[in-house]
Amino acid sequence: RKVVALTGAGMSAESGVPTFREAQTGLWAKYDPQELATPEAFRRNPARVFSWYASRLQAARRATPHAGYAALVSLERFYAGGFTVVTQNTDGMHSRAGSGSVIELHGSMEAFRCVQCRHPYPSDAVLELAASDHEVPPPTCSKCGNFIRPGVVWFGEMLPGDALERAGQAAQAADVALVIGTSSLVYPAAQLPSMVIAGGGKVIEVNPETTPLSSQADVSWRATAGEALPMLVEALTREVH
Ligand code: APR
């Protein structure tokens, strides 16, 4: 009756959203993404980090959510009121595909804000500013004059407390967790499946590769998100009719 879908970068892979761990292209080929996604990197070179996020947002906006996203939207209808997506992704694809109950653990590339007072800044304006193939300095806050930064969680930063708390509650209450497209290496997200198990729920992993979670999962389904999720919805719908 209660289902939680925990998703990671592999969820977006079939929609062509470039991940961190993939080789970067064009202007960004010479940088290590793990070294751009930190508060220190932004302090050192705000233009570079801001422009990199603008280019990632642009790539995410150009991507079309694949059939697995639509399948999660169907599951939300199927388990009316009992289905939550908890994602580590910052690309906004779940909401764009039509999922209503989405917890973004690592923030969102759509949610730019002031580094100081957190006043929001529209992402469409970010894309206009950064449309050229050059590094551009971040805009400044209309309220306090400080730089605008992406609303994502950088390495070394705390996760948003309310999102983490709601994710923990969803995990503890879940009868079933679908763990889709995550390497299950990055904490605290990687600890959510253990909370599901501790609460008596079952864990179904969807991932073409083995992960540290595979041996603890009740089912470890070696398939991609785009293949597995539509099949799952089909099977559930067939059983009900
Ligand atoms: N369908 C399902 N899973 C897939 C697919 C696919 N089509 N393609 C790849 N995968 C799997 C990979 O096998 C891998 O286990 O997706 C996983 C992606 O792992 P990571 O790149 O480590 O992504 P994620 O687990 O989301 O990373 C967590 O780390 O990079 C930081 O903050 C960033 O949110 C991110 C966090």
Coordinates of C-alpha atoms in Angstrom, one line a residue, residues 1-238:
R1 CA 0.0 0.0 0.0
K2 CA 2.9 2.3 0.6
V3 CA 5.7 2.5 -2.0
V4 CA 8.7 4.7 -2.3
A5 CA 10.9 5.0 -5.4
L6 CA 14.5 6.0 -4.6
T7 CA 16.2 7.3 -7.8
G8 CA 19.7 8.2 -8.9
A9 CA 21.6 9.3 -11.9
G10 CA 20.8 6.0 -13.7
M11 CA 17.2 7.0 -13.9
S12 CA 18.1 9.9 -16.2
A13 CA 20.7 7.9 -18.2
E14 CA 18.3 6.8 -21.0
S15 CA 17.1 10.4 -21.4
G16 CA 20.6 11.4 -22.2
V17 CA 21.1 13.7 -19.1
P18 CA 24.9 13.8 -18.6
T19 CA 26.0 12.5 -15.2
F20 CA 28.8 13.7 -13.1
R21 CA 30.9 10.6 -13.5
E22 CA 30.7 10.7 -17.3
A23 CA 33.3 12.5 -19.3
Q24 CA 32.5 16.2 -19.8
T25 CA 32.2 17.7 -23.2
G26 CA 33.1 21.0 -25.0
L27 CA 34.1 23.9 -22.8
W28 CA 34.0 21.6 -19.7
A29 CA 36.1 18.7 -20.9
K30 CA 39.2 19.8 -19.0
Y31 CA 37.5 20.0 -15.6
D32 CA 36.8 17.3 -13.0
P33 CA 33.1 17.7 -12.1
Q34 CA 33.8 16.6 -8.5
E35 CA 36.0 19.7 -8.2
L36 CA 33.4 22.1 -9.6
A37 CA 30.6 20.9 -7.3
T38 CA 31.9 22.4 -4.1
P39 CA 31.5 25.7 -2.1
E40 CA 35.3 26.2 -2.4
A41 CA 35.1 26.0 -6.2
F42 CA 32.4 28.6 -6.3
R43 CA 34.3 30.9 -4.1
R44 CA 37.5 30.4 -6.2
N45 CA 35.8 30.8 -9.6
P46 CA 32.1 31.8 -9.4
A47 CA 31.9 32.4 -13.2
R48 CA 33.1 28.9 -14.0
V49 CA 30.9 27.1 -11.5
F50 CA 27.8 29.2 -12.4
S51 CA 28.3 28.7 -16.1
W52 CA 28.8 24.9 -15.7
Y53 CA 25.5 24.6 -13.8
A54 CA 23.8 26.7 -16.4
S55 CA 25.0 24.4 -19.1
R56 CA 23.9 21.3 -17.1
L57 CA 20.5 22.9 -16.6
Q58 CA 20.2 23.5 -20.4
A59 CA 21.1 19.9 -21.1
A60 CA 18.5 18.7 -18.6
R61 CA 15.8 20.9 -20.1
R62 CA 16.6 19.6 -23.6
A63 CA 16.2 15.9 -22.4
T64 CA 12.8 14.2 -22.8
P65 CA 11.7 12.0 -19.9
H66 CA 11.7 8.3 -21.0
A67 CA 9.0 5.7 -20.5
G68 CA 10.3 4.8 -17.0
Y69 CA 9.3 8.3 -15.8
A70 CA 5.7 7.9 -17.1
A71 CA 5.6 4.5 -15.4
L72 CA 6.4 6.2 -12.0
V73 CA 3.6 8.6 -12.7
S74 CA 1.2 5.6 -13.3
L75 CA 2.4 4.1 -10.1
E76 CA 1.6 7.3 -8.2
R77 CA -2.0 7.0 -9.5
F78 CA -2.2 3.3 -8.8
Y79 CA -1.1 3.7 -5.1
A80 CA -3.2 6.9 -4.7
G81 CA -1.7 8.9 -1.8
G82 CA 0.8 6.1 -1.0
F83 CA 3.6 6.7 -3.5
T84 CA 6.6 9.0 -3.1
V85 CA 9.6 9.6 -5.3
V86 CA 12.8 10.4 -3.4
T87 CA 15.5 11.5 -5.8
Q88 CA 19.2 12.3 -5.7
N89 CA 18.9 13.9 -9.1
T90 CA 18.8 17.7 -9.5
D91 CA 17.5 17.7 -13.1
G92 CA 13.8 18.2 -12.3
M93 CA 12.8 15.4 -14.7
H94 CA 10.4 13.6 -12.3
S95 CA 8.3 16.7 -11.9
R96 CA 8.5 17.5 -15.6
A97 CA 7.3 14.0 -16.4
G98 CA 4.3 14.6 -14.1
S99 CA 5.2 13.0 -10.7
G100 CA 3.5 15.0 -8.0
S101 CA 5.1 13.7 -4.8
V102 CA 8.8 14.2 -5.3
I103 CA 11.4 14.8 -2.6
E104 CA 14.7 16.3 -4.0
L105 CA 17.4 15.3 -1.6
H106 CA 20.2 17.1 -3.4
G107 CA 18.2 20.2 -4.3
S108 CA 17.4 21.3 -7.9
M109 CA 19.2 22.9 -10.8
E110 CA 16.0 24.8 -11.4
A111 CA 16.2 26.6 -8.0
F112 CA 18.9 29.2 -8.2
R113 CA 19.2 31.5 -5.2
C114 CA 21.3 34.1 -3.4
V115 CA 24.3 32.6 -1.5
Q116 CA 23.6 34.9 1.4
C117 CA 19.9 35.7 1.9
R118 CA 18.6 32.7 -0.3
H119 CA 16.3 35.0 -2.3
P120 CA 15.3 32.9 -5.4
Y121 CA 16.4 33.8 -8.9
P122 CA 14.5 32.5 -12.0
S123 CA 16.2 29.7 -13.9
D124 CA 15.0 31.0 -17.3
A125 CA 17.0 34.2 -16.6
V126 CA 20.0 32.0 -15.8
L127 CA 19.7 30.3 -19.2
E128 CA 19.5 33.6 -21.0
L129 CA 22.6 35.0 -19.3
A130 CA 24.6 31.9 -19.9
A131 CA 23.5 31.2 -23.5
S132 CA 26.9 31.9 -25.0
D133 CA 29.7 29.4 -25.0
H134 CA 31.7 31.4 -22.5
E135 CA 32.1 31.5 -18.8
V136 CA 29.9 34.3 -17.4
P137 CA 29.8 35.7 -13.9
P138 CA 26.8 34.9 -11.8
P139 CA 24.1 37.6 -11.5
T140 CA 23.7 39.3 -8.2
C141 CA 20.8 39.3 -5.8
S142 CA 18.3 42.1 -6.2
K143 CA 17.8 42.2 -2.4
C144 CA 21.4 42.1 -1.0
G145 CA 23.8 42.2 -3.9
N146 CA 25.5 38.9 -3.3
F147 CA 26.1 36.2 -5.9
I148 CA 23.4 33.9 -7.2
R149 CA 24.3 30.2 -6.9
P150 CA 22.6 27.0 -8.0
G151 CA 20.2 25.5 -5.5
V152 CA 21.9 22.1 -5.4
V153 CA 23.7 20.4 -2.5
W154 CA 27.5 20.6 -3.1
F155 CA 30.0 18.1 -1.8
G156 CA 30.7 18.9 1.8
E157 CA 27.3 20.6 2.3
M158 CA 24.4 19.5 4.5
L159 CA 21.3 18.0 2.8
P160 CA 18.1 20.1 3.2
G161 CA 16.9 18.9 6.7
D162 CA 13.2 18.8 5.8
A163 CA 13.7 16.8 2.6
L164 CA 15.9 14.3 4.5
E165 CA 13.3 14.0 7.3
R166 CA 10.4 13.4 4.8
A167 CA 12.5 10.9 2.9
G168 CA 13.2 9.0 6.1
Q169 CA 9.6 9.0 7.0
A170 CA 8.6 7.7 3.6
A171 CA 11.3 5.0 3.8
Q172 CA 10.2 3.8 7.3
A173 CA 6.6 3.6 6.3
A174 CA 7.2 1.9 3.0
D175 CA 5.9 -1.6 2.3
V176 CA 8.1 -1.7 -0.8
A177 CA 11.0 0.4 -2.1
L178 CA 12.1 0.6 -5.7
V179 CA 15.7 1.6 -5.8
I180 CA 16.4 2.7 -9.3
G181 CA 19.6 3.8 -11.0
T182 CA 21.8 4.6 -8.0
S183 CA 25.2 3.3 -7.1
S184 CA 24.1 3.3 -3.4
L185 CA 27.4 4.7 -2.5
V186 CA 26.6 8.3 -1.5
Y187 CA 25.3 8.9 2.0
P188 CA 22.8 9.7 3.5
A189 CA 20.7 8.7 0.5
A190 CA 22.3 5.2 0.5
Q191 CA 21.0 4.5 3.9
L192 CA 17.3 4.9 3.0
P193 CA 17.0 1.2 1.8
S194 CA 18.2 0.0 5.3
M195 CA 15.4 2.1 6.8
V196 CA 12.9 0.4 4.6
I197 CA 14.2 -3.0 5.6
A198 CA 14.2 -2.0 9.3
G199 CA 10.6 -0.9 9.0
G200 CA 9.7 -4.4 7.6
G201 CA 9.5 -3.3 3.9
K202 CA 10.8 -5.1 0.8
V203 CA 13.5 -3.7 -1.5
I204 CA 13.5 -4.1 -5.2
E205 CA 16.6 -2.8 -7.0
V206 CA 16.5 -1.8 -10.6
N207 CA 20.1 -1.5 -12.0
P208 CA 22.0 -3.1 -14.9
E209 CA 25.0 -3.4 -12.6
T210 CA 25.6 -4.9 -9.2
T211 CA 25.8 -2.4 -6.3
P212 CA 26.6 -2.7 -2.6
L213 CA 22.8 -2.9 -2.1
S214 CA 22.3 -5.9 -4.4
S215 CA 23.0 -8.5 -1.8
Q216 CA 20.6 -7.0 0.7
A217 CA 17.7 -6.4 -1.8
D218 CA 14.8 -8.8 -1.9
V219 CA 14.9 -8.6 -5.7
S220 CA 17.8 -7.3 -7.7
W221 CA 16.5 -6.7 -11.2
R222 CA 19.3 -6.4 -13.7
A223 CA 17.6 -4.1 -16.2
T224 CA 17.5 -0.4 -17.1
A225 CA 14.9 1.9 -15.7
G226 CA 13.4 2.5 -19.1
E227 CA 12.9 -1.3 -19.6
A228 CA 11.9 -2.4 -16.1
L229 CA 9.5 0.3 -14.9
P230 CA 7.0 0.1 -17.8
M231 CA 7.1 -3.8 -17.5
L232 CA 6.3 -3.5 -13.8
V233 CA 3.3 -1.2 -14.4
E234 CA 2.0 -3.5 -17.1
A235 CA 2.3 -6.5 -14.8
L236 CA 0.5 -4.7 -11.9
T237 CA -2.3 -3.5 -14.1
R238 CA -2.8 -6.9 -15.6

